[in-house]
PDB file of C-alpha atoms and ligand atoms in Angstrom:
ATOM      1  CA  MET A   1     -51.189   6.784 306.150  1.00 54.00           C
ATOM      2  CA  HIS A   2     -53.827   7.683 303.583  1.00 58.00           C
ATOM      3  CA  ALA A   3     -52.663  10.770 301.680  1.00 85.00           C
ATOM      4  CA  ASP A   4     -54.438  12.267 298.706  1.00 96.00           C
ATOM      5  CA  ALA A   5     -53.924  15.753 297.328  1.00 97.00           C
ATOM      6  CA  ASP A   6     -57.351  17.079 298.346  1.00 97.00           C
ATOM      7  CA  SER A   7     -57.129  16.027 301.967  1.00 97.00           C
ATOM      8  CA  LEU A   8     -53.545  17.250 302.336  1.00 98.00           C
ATOM      9  CA  ASN A   9     -54.379  20.601 300.762  1.00 98.00           C
ATOM     10  CA  GLU A  10     -57.331  20.906 303.116  1.00 98.00           C
ATOM     11  CA  ILE A  11     -55.011  20.299 306.076  1.00 98.00           C
ATOM     12  CA  ALA A  12     -52.600  22.910 304.693  1.00 98.00           C
ATOM     13  CA  ARG A  13     -55.411  25.453 304.430  1.00 98.00           C
ATOM     14  CA  ASP A  14     -56.539  24.762 308.016  1.00 98.00           C
ATOM     15  CA  LEU A  15     -52.957  25.143 309.258  1.00 98.00           C
ATOM     16  CA  ARG A  16     -52.695  28.537 307.555  1.00 98.00           C
ATOM     17  CA  LEU A  17     -55.856  29.635 309.341  1.00 98.00           C
ATOM     18  CA  ASP A  18     -54.443  28.429 312.668  1.00 98.00           C
ATOM     19  CA  ILE A  19     -51.194  30.361 312.087  1.00 98.00           C
ATOM     20  CA  LEU A  20     -53.182  33.460 311.214  1.00 98.00           C
ATOM     21  CA  ASP A  21     -55.566  33.227 314.162  1.00 98.00           C
ATOM     22  CA  THR A  22     -53.007  32.339 316.831  1.00 98.00           C
ATOM     23  CA  THR A  23     -50.465  34.998 315.864  1.00 98.00           C
ATOM     24  CA  THR A  24     -53.130  37.679 315.463  1.00 98.00           C
ATOM     25  CA  ARG A  25     -54.559  36.778 318.855  1.00 98.00           C
ATOM     26  CA  ALA A  26     -51.059  36.846 320.390  1.00 98.00           C
ATOM     27  CA  GLY A  27     -50.330  40.136 318.654  1.00 98.00           C
ATOM     28  CA  SER A  28     -46.851  38.921 317.725  1.00 98.00           C
ATOM     29  CA  GLY A  29     -45.003  36.027 316.130  1.00 98.00           C
ATOM     30  CA  HIS A  30     -43.820  35.030 312.673  1.00 98.00           C
ATOM     31  CA  PRO A  31     -46.798  34.362 310.400  1.00 98.00           C
ATOM     32  CA  SER A  32     -44.986  34.756 307.065  1.00 98.00           C
ATOM     33  CA  SER A  33     -42.189  32.330 308.017  1.00 98.00           C
ATOM     34  CA  SER A  34     -44.836  29.859 309.164  1.00 98.00           C
ATOM     35  CA  PHE A  35     -46.986  30.141 306.004  1.00 98.00           C
ATOM     36  CA  SER A  36     -43.867  29.426 303.953  1.00 98.00           C
ATOM     37  CA  ALA A  37     -43.416  25.879 305.290  1.00 99.00           C
ATOM     38  CA  VAL A  38     -47.038  24.707 305.586  1.00 99.00           C
ATOM     39  CA  GLU A  39     -46.961  22.172 302.746  1.00 98.00           C
ATOM     40  CA  ILE A  40     -43.587  20.821 303.897  1.00 99.00           C
ATOM     41  CA  LEU A  41     -44.860  19.980 307.388  1.00 99.00           C
ATOM     42  CA  THR A  42     -48.153  18.725 305.982  1.00 98.00           C
ATOM     43  CA  ALA A  43     -46.293  16.213 303.814  1.00 98.00           C
ATOM     44  CA  LEU A  44     -44.021  15.166 306.679  1.00 98.00           C
ATOM     45  CA  TYR A  45     -46.646  14.655 309.379  1.00 98.00           C
ATOM     46  CA  PHE A  46     -49.791  13.794 307.438  1.00 98.00           C
ATOM     47  CA  GLY A  47     -48.420  12.309 304.235  1.00 98.00           C
ATOM     48  CA  GLY A  48     -46.913   9.255 305.907  1.00 97.00           C
ATOM     49  CA  ILE A  49     -43.260  10.345 305.828  1.00 98.00           C
ATOM     50  CA  LEU A  50     -42.516  10.680 309.553  1.00 98.00           C
ATOM     51  CA  ARG A  51     -42.953   7.593 311.732  1.00 98.00           C
ATOM     52  CA  TYR A  52     -44.325   8.760 315.075  1.00 98.00           C
ATOM     53  CA  ARG A  53     -46.670   7.682 317.835  1.00 98.00           C
ATOM     54  CA  SER A  54     -48.152  10.789 319.375  1.00 98.00           C
ATOM     55  CA  VAL A  55     -49.561   8.764 322.302  1.00 98.00           C
ATOM     56  CA  GLU A  56     -46.020   7.569 322.979  1.00 98.00           C
ATOM     57  CA  PRO A  57     -43.968  10.711 322.242  1.00 98.00           C
ATOM     58  CA  TRP A  58     -40.668   9.232 323.464  1.00 97.00           C
ATOM     59  CA  TRP A  59     -40.980   6.003 321.461  1.00 98.00           C
ATOM     60  CA  PRO A  60     -37.263   5.303 320.900  1.00 97.00           C
ATOM     61  CA  GLU A  61     -37.690   4.268 317.242  1.00 97.00           C
ATOM     62  CA  ARG A  62     -39.614   7.407 316.263  1.00 98.00           C
ATOM     63  CA  ASP A  63     -38.331   9.586 313.483  1.00 98.00           C
ATOM     64  CA  ARG A  64     -37.243  12.983 314.715  1.00 98.00           C
ATOM     65  CA  PHE A  65     -38.360  16.260 313.206  1.00 98.00           C
ATOM     66  CA  ILE A  66     -36.355  19.319 314.187  1.00 98.00           C
ATOM     67  CA  MET A  67     -37.759  22.734 313.385  1.00 98.00           C
ATOM     68  CA  SER A  68     -34.430  24.456 313.101  1.00 99.00           C
ATOM     69  CA  LYS A  69     -36.107  27.678 311.966  1.00 98.00           C
ATOM     70  CA  GLY A  70     -37.747  27.755 315.378  1.00 98.00           C
ATOM     71  CA  HIS A  71     -39.481  31.066 314.765  1.00 98.00           C
ATOM     72  CA  ALA A  72     -41.983  29.108 312.646  1.00 98.00           C
ATOM     73  CA  ALA A  73     -43.387  27.694 315.907  1.00 98.00           C
ATOM     74  CA  PRO A  74     -46.886  29.023 315.048  1.00 98.00           C
ATOM     75  CA  LEU A  75     -46.889  26.335 312.348  1.00 99.00           C
ATOM     76  CA  LEU A  76     -45.366  23.553 314.451  1.00 99.00           C
ATOM     77  CA  TYR A  77     -47.894  23.808 317.306  1.00 99.00           C
ATOM     78  CA  PRO A  78     -51.087  23.251 315.295  1.00 98.00           C
ATOM     79  CA  VAL A  79     -49.303  20.467 313.395  1.00 99.00           C
ATOM     80  CA  LEU A  80     -48.413  18.688 316.641  1.00 98.00           C
ATOM     81  CA  ALA A  81     -51.926  19.219 318.017  1.00 98.00           C
ATOM     82  CA  ARG A  82     -53.463  17.787 314.854  1.00 98.00           C
ATOM     83  CA  ALA A  83     -51.047  14.849 315.018  1.00 98.00           C
ATOM     84  CA  GLY A  84     -52.425  14.109 318.495  1.00 98.00           C
ATOM     85  CA  TYR A  85     -49.564  15.156 320.771  1.00 98.00           C
ATOM     86  CA  PHE A  86     -51.729  17.469 322.899  1.00 98.00           C
ATOM     87  CA  GLU A  87     -55.137  19.137 323.101  1.00 98.00           C
ATOM     88  CA  ARG A  88     -55.806  21.649 320.366  1.00 98.00           C
ATOM     89  CA  GLU A  89     -56.945  24.250 322.931  1.00 98.00           C
ATOM     90  CA  LEU A  90     -53.303  24.771 323.834  1.00 98.00           C
ATOM     91  CA  ILE A  91     -52.463  26.500 320.548  1.00 98.00           C
ATOM     92  CA  TRP A  92     -54.459  29.547 321.660  1.00 98.00           C
ATOM     93  CA  LYS A  93     -51.958  30.157 324.465  1.00 98.00           C
ATOM     94  CA  LEU A  94     -49.255  31.073 321.937  1.00 98.00           C
ATOM     95  CA  ARG A  95     -46.650  33.372 323.498  1.00 98.00           C
ATOM     96  CA  GLN A  96     -48.504  33.689 326.829  1.00 98.00           C
ATOM     97  CA  ILE A  97     -46.348  33.848 329.950  1.00 96.00           C
ATOM     98  CA  ASP A  98     -45.792  30.367 331.442  1.00 94.00           C
ATOM     99  CA  SER A  99     -47.525  28.600 328.532  1.00 97.00           C
ATOM    100  CA  PRO A 100     -45.729  25.624 326.948  1.00 97.00           C
ATOM    101  CA  VAL A 101     -46.306  27.099 323.469  1.00 98.00           C
ATOM    102  CA  GLN A 102     -43.732  29.853 323.487  1.00 98.00           C
ATOM    103  CA  GLY A 103     -42.628  31.971 320.544  1.00 98.00           C
ATOM    104  CA  HIS A 104     -39.981  29.335 319.840  1.00 98.00           C
ATOM    105  CA  PRO A 105     -40.250  25.591 320.603  1.00 98.00           C
ATOM    106  CA  ILE A 106     -38.819  24.332 323.886  1.00 98.00           C
ATOM    107  CA  TYR A 107     -37.648  20.741 324.314  1.00 97.00           C
ATOM    108  CA  ARG A 108     -39.454  18.754 327.035  1.00 95.00           C
ATOM    109  CA  MET A 109     -41.974  21.532 327.584  1.00 96.00           C
ATOM    110  CA  LEU A 110     -44.279  20.125 324.950  1.00 97.00           C
ATOM    111  CA  PRO A 111     -44.598  16.561 323.607  1.00 98.00           C
ATOM    112  CA  GLY A 112     -43.417  16.232 320.024  1.00 98.00           C
ATOM    113  CA  VAL A 113     -40.792  18.970 320.271  1.00 98.00           C
ATOM    114  CA  GLU A 114     -37.434  17.250 319.697  1.00 97.00           C
ATOM    115  CA  ALA A 115     -35.131  20.228 320.241  1.00 97.00           C
ATOM    116  CA  THR A 116     -35.130  23.745 321.608  1.00 98.00           C
ATOM    117  CA  THR A 117     -34.647  26.001 318.623  1.00 98.00           C
ATOM    118  CA  GLY A 118     -34.826  29.653 317.730  1.00 97.00           C
ATOM    119  CA  SER A 119     -31.174  30.482 317.841  1.00 98.00           C
ATOM    120  CA  LEU A 120     -30.652  29.869 314.144  1.00 98.00           C
ATOM    121  CA  GLY A 121     -28.037  27.525 312.739  1.00 98.00           C
ATOM    122  CA  GLN A 122     -28.170  24.788 315.361  1.00 98.00           C
ATOM    123  CA  GLY A 123     -30.836  22.336 314.179  1.00 98.00           C
ATOM    124  CA  LEU A 124     -28.707  20.381 311.737  1.00 98.00           C
ATOM    125  CA  SER A 125     -26.081  19.786 314.424  1.00 98.00           C
ATOM    126  CA  LEU A 126     -28.818  18.689 316.825  1.00 98.00           C
ATOM    127  CA  GLY A 127     -30.084  16.239 314.201  1.00 98.00           C
ATOM    128  CA  ILE A 128     -26.616  14.787 313.819  1.00 98.00           C
ATOM    129  CA  GLY A 129     -26.466  14.391 317.600  1.00 98.00           C
ATOM    130  CA  HIS A 130     -29.736  12.461 317.577  1.00 97.00           C
ATOM    131  CA  LEU A 131     -28.375  10.140 314.892  1.00 98.00           C
ATOM    132  CA  LEU A 132     -25.030   9.566 316.590  1.00 98.00           C
ATOM    133  CA  GLY A 133     -26.930   8.743 319.792  1.00 97.00           C
ATOM    134  CA  GLY A 134     -29.178   6.405 317.822  1.00 97.00           C
ATOM    135  CA  ARG A 135     -26.151   4.584 316.446  1.00 97.00           C
ATOM    136  CA  LEU A 136     -24.847   3.972 319.963  1.00 97.00           C
ATOM    137  CA  SER A 137     -28.209   2.477 320.891  1.00 96.00           C
ATOM    138  CA  SER A 138     -28.582   0.534 317.599  1.00 97.00           C
ATOM    139  CA  LEU A 139     -31.776   2.407 316.757  1.00 97.00           C
ATOM    140  CA  SER A 140     -32.661   3.001 313.137  1.00 94.00           C
ATOM    141  CA  PHE A 141     -34.816   6.107 312.971  1.00 98.00           C
ATOM    142  CA  ARG A 142     -34.609   8.942 310.478  1.00 98.00           C
ATOM    143  CA  VAL A 143     -34.070  12.616 311.250  1.00 98.00           C
ATOM    144  CA  TYR A 144     -35.641  15.486 309.315  1.00 99.00           C
ATOM    145  CA  VAL A 145     -34.436  19.043 309.845  1.00 99.00           C
ATOM    146  CA  LEU A 146     -36.193  22.101 308.457  1.00 99.00           C
ATOM    147  CA  MET A 147     -33.925  25.101 307.923  1.00 99.00           C
ATOM    148  CA  GLY A 148     -34.454  28.589 306.585  1.00 98.00           C
ATOM    149  CA  ASP A 149     -32.373  30.048 303.784  1.00 98.00           C
ATOM    150  CA  GLY A 150     -31.312  33.005 305.927  1.00 98.00           C
ATOM    151  CA  GLU A 151     -30.367  30.450 308.537  1.00 98.00           C
ATOM    152  CA  CYS A 152     -27.860  28.989 306.070  1.00 98.00           C
ATOM    153  CA  GLU A 153     -25.865  32.178 306.466  1.00 97.00           C
ATOM    154  CA  ALA A 154     -24.805  30.771 309.854  1.00 97.00           C
ATOM    155  CA  GLY A 155     -21.421  29.055 309.818  1.00 98.00           C
ATOM    156  CA  GLN A 156     -22.554  26.222 312.061  1.00 98.00           C
ATOM    157  CA  VAL A 157     -24.822  24.957 309.268  1.00 98.00           C
ATOM    158  CA  TRP A 158     -21.769  24.277 307.114  1.00 98.00           C
ATOM    159  CA  GLU A 159     -19.836  22.609 309.923  1.00 98.00           C
ATOM    160  CA  ALA A 160     -22.825  20.314 310.366  1.00 98.00           C
ATOM    161  CA  ALA A 161     -23.052  19.731 306.610  1.00 98.00           C
ATOM    162  CA  MET A 162     -19.426  18.610 306.608  1.00 98.00           C
ATOM    163  CA  ALA A 163     -19.937  16.343 309.644  1.00 98.00           C
ATOM    164  CA  ALA A 164     -23.072  14.636 308.299  1.00 98.00           C
ATOM    165  CA  ALA A 165     -21.295  13.680 305.080  1.00 98.00           C
ATOM    166  CA  HIS A 166     -18.262  12.501 307.055  1.00 98.00           C
ATOM    167  CA  PHE A 167     -20.484  10.216 309.148  1.00 98.00           C
ATOM    168  CA  ARG A 168     -22.301   9.002 305.989  1.00 98.00           C
ATOM    169  CA  MET A 169     -25.639   9.850 307.539  1.00 98.00           C
ATOM    170  CA  ASP A 170     -28.123   8.550 305.007  1.00 98.00           C
ATOM    171  CA  SER A 171     -30.866   8.689 307.665  1.00 98.00           C
ATOM    172  CA  LEU A 172     -30.584  12.471 307.691  1.00 99.00           C
ATOM    173  CA  THR A 173     -32.751  14.598 305.437  1.00 99.00           C
ATOM    174  CA  ALA A 174     -32.529  18.373 305.578  1.00 99.00           C
ATOM    175  CA  ILE A 175     -35.267  20.440 304.015  1.00 99.00           C
ATOM    176  CA  LEU A 176     -34.489  24.003 303.052  1.00 98.00           C
ATOM    177  CA  ASP A 177     -37.357  26.467 303.082  1.00 98.00           C
ATOM    178  CA  TYR A 178     -35.902  28.501 300.236  1.00 98.00           C
ATOM    179  CA  ASN A 179     -38.192  31.543 300.276  1.00 98.00           C
ATOM    180  CA  LYS A 180     -35.366  33.907 299.201  1.00 98.00           C
ATOM    181  CA  PHE A 181     -35.857  36.256 302.165  1.00 98.00           C
ATOM    182  CA  GLN A 182     -34.572  36.511 305.692  1.00 97.00           C
ATOM    183  CA  GLU A 183     -35.486  39.015 308.398  1.00 96.00           C
ATOM    184  CA  THR A 184     -34.046  42.182 306.926  1.00 95.00           C
ATOM    185  CA  GLY A 185     -34.459  41.618 303.211  1.00 96.00           C
ATOM    186  CA  PRO A 186     -33.664  39.425 300.208  1.00 97.00           C
ATOM    187  CA  ILE A 187     -31.019  36.752 300.717  1.00 97.00           C
ATOM    188  CA  SER A 188     -29.318  37.806 297.481  1.00 96.00           C
ATOM    189  CA  ARG A 189     -28.666  41.227 298.997  1.00 96.00           C
ATOM    190  CA  GLU A 190     -27.982  40.342 302.649  1.00 95.00           C
ATOM    191  CA  MET A 191     -25.681  37.330 302.092  1.00 95.00           C
ATOM    192  CA  ALA A 192     -26.023  35.509 298.775  1.00 95.00           C
ATOM    193  CA  LEU A 193     -26.239  31.711 299.003  1.00 96.00           C
ATOM    194  CA  GLU A 194     -26.090  30.771 295.348  1.00 97.00           C
ATOM    195  CA  PRO A 195     -24.955  28.498 293.849  1.00 97.00           C
ATOM    196  CA  LEU A 196     -26.760  26.515 296.514  1.00 97.00           C
ATOM    197  CA  VAL A 197     -27.141  23.133 294.813  1.00 98.00           C
ATOM    198  CA  GLU A 198     -23.456  23.062 293.977  1.00 98.00           C
ATOM    199  CA  LYS A 199     -22.495  24.059 297.533  1.00 98.00           C
ATOM    200  CA  TRP A 200     -24.396  21.189 299.152  1.00 98.00           C
ATOM    201  CA  ARG A 201     -23.106  18.750 296.519  1.00 98.00           C
ATOM    202  CA  ALA A 202     -19.570  19.891 297.215  1.00 98.00           C
ATOM    203  CA  PHE A 203     -20.153  19.078 300.875  1.00 98.00           C
ATOM    204  CA  GLY A 204     -21.026  15.482 299.875  1.00 98.00           C
ATOM    205  CA  TRP A 205     -24.815  15.665 300.040  1.00 99.00           C
ATOM    206  CA  PHE A 206     -27.424  14.299 297.685  1.00 99.00           C
ATOM    207  CA  VAL A 207     -29.421  17.321 296.507  1.00 98.00           C
ATOM    208  CA  ASP A 208     -32.884  17.607 295.021  1.00 98.00           C
ATOM    209  CA  GLU A 209     -35.263  20.516 294.454  1.00 98.00           C
ATOM    210  CA  VAL A 210     -39.024  20.889 294.599  1.00 99.00           C
ATOM    211  CA  ASP A 211     -41.862  23.387 294.490  1.00 99.00           C
ATOM    212  CA  GLY A 212     -42.371  23.664 298.245  1.00 99.00           C
ATOM    213  CA  HIS A 213     -46.060  24.478 297.917  1.00 98.00           C
ATOM    214  CA  ASP A 214     -46.927  21.406 295.842  1.00 98.00           C
ATOM    215  CA  VAL A 215     -47.676  19.069 298.706  1.00 98.00           C
ATOM    216  CA  MET A 216     -47.782  15.902 296.576  1.00 98.00           C
ATOM    217  CA  ALA A 217     -44.480  16.778 294.907  1.00 98.00           C
ATOM    218  CA  VAL A 218     -42.866  17.358 298.316  1.00 98.00           C
ATOM    219  CA  LEU A 219     -44.243  14.023 299.487  1.00 98.00           C
ATOM    220  CA  GLN A 220     -42.907  12.138 296.493  1.00 98.00           C
ATOM    221  CA  LYS A 221     -39.467  13.720 296.744  1.00 98.00           C
ATOM    222  CA  LEU A 222     -39.202  12.950 300.470  1.00 98.00           C
ATOM    223  CA  LYS A 223     -40.184   9.332 299.806  1.00 98.00           C
ATOM    224  CA  ALA A 224     -37.556   9.033 297.090  1.00 98.00           C
ATOM    225  CA  LEU A 225     -34.859  10.467 299.377  1.00 98.00           C
ATOM    226  CA  GLN A 226     -35.431   7.619 301.842  1.00 98.00           C
ATOM    227  CA  GLU A 227     -33.823   5.320 299.257  1.00 98.00           C
ATOM    228  CA  ILE A 228     -30.534   7.238 299.004  1.00 98.00           C
ATOM    229  CA  LYS A 229     -27.685   5.285 300.547  1.00 98.00           C
ATOM    230  CA  GLY A 230     -24.400   6.473 302.058  1.00 98.00           C
ATOM    231  CA  ARG A 231     -25.085  10.217 301.961  1.00 98.00           C
ATOM    232  CA  PRO A 232     -27.239  12.768 303.776  1.00 99.00           C
ATOM    233  CA  GLN A 233     -29.798  14.440 301.562  1.00 99.00           C
ATOM    234  CA  ILE A 234     -31.189  17.933 301.233  1.00 99.00           C
ATOM    235  CA  LEU A 235     -34.448  18.870 299.583  1.00 99.00           C
ATOM    236  CA  ILE A 236     -34.323  22.476 298.469  1.00 98.00           C
ATOM    237  CA  ALA A 237     -37.939  23.578 298.569  1.00 99.00           C
ATOM    238  CA  HIS A 238     -38.661  26.705 296.564  1.00 98.00           C
ATOM    239  CA  THR A 239     -41.232  28.606 298.581  1.00 98.00           C
ATOM    240  CA  ILE A 240     -42.840  31.998 298.975  1.00 98.00           C
ATOM    241  CA  LYS A 241     -42.543  33.788 302.277  1.00 98.00           C
ATOM    242  CA  GLY A 242     -46.086  34.567 303.423  1.00 98.00           C
ATOM    243  CA  LYS A 243     -47.584  32.075 300.969  1.00 98.00           C
ATOM    244  CA  GLY A 244     -51.358  32.271 300.779  1.00 98.00           C
ATOM    245  CA  VAL A 245     -51.887  35.932 301.655  1.00 98.00           C
ATOM    246  CA  SER A 246     -51.033  38.324 298.823  1.00 98.00           C
ATOM    247  CA  PHE A 247     -50.188  41.417 300.879  1.00 98.00           C
ATOM    248  CA  VAL A 248     -47.944  39.381 303.195  1.00 98.00           C
ATOM    249  CA  GLU A 249     -46.185  37.752 300.238  1.00 98.00           C
ATOM    250  CA  ALA A 250     -45.512  41.231 298.866  1.00 96.00           C
ATOM    251  CA  ASP A 251     -44.023  42.705 302.051  1.00 96.00           C
ATOM    252  CA  PHE A 252     -41.035  41.100 303.775  1.00 94.00           C
ATOM    253  CA  THR A 253     -41.458  43.414 306.770  1.00 94.00           C
ATOM    254  CA  PHE A 254     -44.186  41.049 307.941  1.00 94.00           C
ATOM    255  CA  HIS A 255     -41.344  38.911 309.289  1.00 95.00           C
ATOM    256  CA  GLY A 256     -41.827  38.875 313.069  1.00 95.00           C
ATOM    257  CA  ARG A 257     -45.027  40.892 312.858  1.00 96.00           C
ATOM    258  CA  ALA A 258     -48.560  39.654 313.383  1.00 98.00           C
ATOM    259  CA  LEU A 259     -51.421  40.818 311.199  1.00 98.00           C
ATOM    260  CA  THR A 260     -53.867  43.242 312.758  1.00 98.00           C
ATOM    261  CA  PRO A 261     -57.422  41.928 313.263  1.00 98.00           C
ATOM    262  CA  GLU A 262     -58.526  43.913 310.194  1.00 98.00           C
ATOM    263  CA  GLN A 263     -55.694  42.491 308.047  1.00 98.00           C
ATOM    264  CA  ALA A 264     -56.431  39.030 309.418  1.00 98.00           C
ATOM    265  CA  GLY A 265     -60.011  39.308 308.203  1.00 98.00           C
ATOM    266  CA  ARG A 266     -58.811  39.974 304.664  1.00 98.00           C
ATOM    267  CA  ALA A 267     -56.198  37.239 304.930  1.00 98.00           C
ATOM    268  CA  ARG A 268     -58.829  34.730 306.063  1.00 98.00           C
ATOM    269  CA  GLU A 269     -60.901  35.460 302.945  1.00 98.00           C
ATOM    270  CA  GLU A 270     -57.897  34.844 300.721  1.00 98.00           C
ATOM    271  CA  ILE A 271     -56.944  31.614 302.448  1.00 98.00           C
ATOM    272  CA  LEU A 272     -60.483  30.303 302.284  1.00 97.00           C
ATOM    273  CA  CYS A 273     -60.772  31.163 298.575  1.00 93.00           C
ATOM    274  CA  SER A 274     -57.481  29.488 297.653  1.00 85.00           C
TER     275      SER A 274
HETATM  276  C1  TPP B   1     -28.414  33.079 315.604  1.00 70.68           C
HETATM  277  C2  TPP B   1     -29.572  33.969 315.291  1.00 70.68           C
HETATM  278  N1  TPP B   1     -29.363  35.180 314.712  1.00 70.68           N
HETATM  279  C3  TPP B   1     -30.390  35.984 314.430  1.00 70.68           C
HETATM  280  C4  TPP B   1     -31.668  35.612 314.738  1.00 70.68           C
HETATM  281  C5  TPP B   1     -32.824  36.558 314.446  1.00 70.68           C
HETATM  282  N2  TPP B   1     -33.653  36.048 313.365  1.00 70.68           N
HETATM  283  C6  TPP B   1     -34.825  35.442 313.604  1.00 70.68           C
HETATM  284  S1  TPP B   1     -35.581  34.922 312.205  1.00 70.68           S
HETATM  285  C7  TPP B   1     -34.330  35.548 311.244  1.00 70.68           C
HETATM  286  C8  TPP B   1     -34.352  35.426 309.756  1.00 70.68           C
HETATM  287  C9  TPP B   1     -34.385  34.007 309.334  1.00 70.68           C
HETATM  288  O1  TPP B   1     -34.530  33.924 307.968  1.00 70.68           O
HETATM  289  P1  TPP B   1     -34.774  32.551 307.280  1.00 70.68           P
HETATM  290  O2  TPP B   1     -33.868  31.530 307.882  1.00 70.68           O
HETATM  291  O3  TPP B   1     -34.691  32.749 305.835  1.00 70.68           O
HETATM  292  O4  TPP B   1     -36.231  32.155 307.760  1.00 70.68           O
HETATM  293  P2  TPP B   1     -37.638  32.579 307.122  1.00 70.68           P
HETATM  294  O5  TPP B   1     -38.293  33.412 308.178  1.00 70.68           O
HETATM  295  O6  TPP B   1     -37.411  33.312 305.854  1.00 70.68           O
HETATM  296  O7  TPP B   1     -38.335  31.298 306.894  1.00 70.68           O
HETATM  297  C10 TPP B   1     -33.346  36.139 312.022  1.00 70.68           C
HETATM  298  C11 TPP B   1     -32.132  36.781 311.499  1.00 70.68           C
HETATM  299  C12 TPP B   1     -31.861  34.347 315.349  1.00 70.68           C
HETATM  300  N3  TPP B   1     -33.090  33.891 315.662  1.00 70.68           N
HETATM  301  N4  TPP B   1     -30.811  33.535 315.600  1.00 70.68           N
HETATM  302 MG1   MG B   2     -36.075  32.740 304.383  1.00 70.68          MG
END
């Protein structure tokens, strides 16, 4: 896929506007968590990292992407629509009763969603399950799992980390949206994760770090990780929760709270000027 910095940054900007507009219209959702991972998903889906066929969503050889931090669904839906999995009109039904675009992604309700997520801590285990299943069927796809840093406070993440290294899963890449905040405050205060690089290394993983808002850097790092043999890899992406809108970046209480129409107007200006 053709991927230059200008076109990817343009996609990232459009995705931020979609997150803003759909959550504001819904009157709820997680805009700041979604803004945080925009460049990561842009690199994965539109930078040529993930192998997928949106017209054939169950293509057995497809790479799997699991949005383990499922509350960032307002980012996943416009990404999947743009990738061609379904009509864009659907994104406006975010969080409506009976709509397939719920507040958290639901497996088999929407093409392109590889796992039901939202209960934090489970996505890495689900990714391992996909890969073990793939081994039984002699399929050689890759699995990418996006996790939050607060999510890494869940014990299941570390059980999965241990298992992936045990099974020598070099087709597994975790990406950590390391925005330093969870729902109720800074990670360092709620449940410190540092030293994070050393922890993942100790669990047998190959670890790299990146500026999670530099889309070309994310792309290059993800490409390089595809060459690592014998070990699962994690890309620790340093991000800013609420990235792109100054007053959301400055206020962690925007977690799980939509912007008002007036705030959204100001946010739109900022995103368009970035
Ligand atoms: C098992 C579980 N516990 C609690 C929650 C409630 N919850 C939703 S989002 C969130 C914070 C997640 O923080 P982080 O993983 O850092 O994601 P961010 O929004 O910062 O990207 C919490 C505690 C949940 N969804 N699942
Ligand atoms: Mg976080």
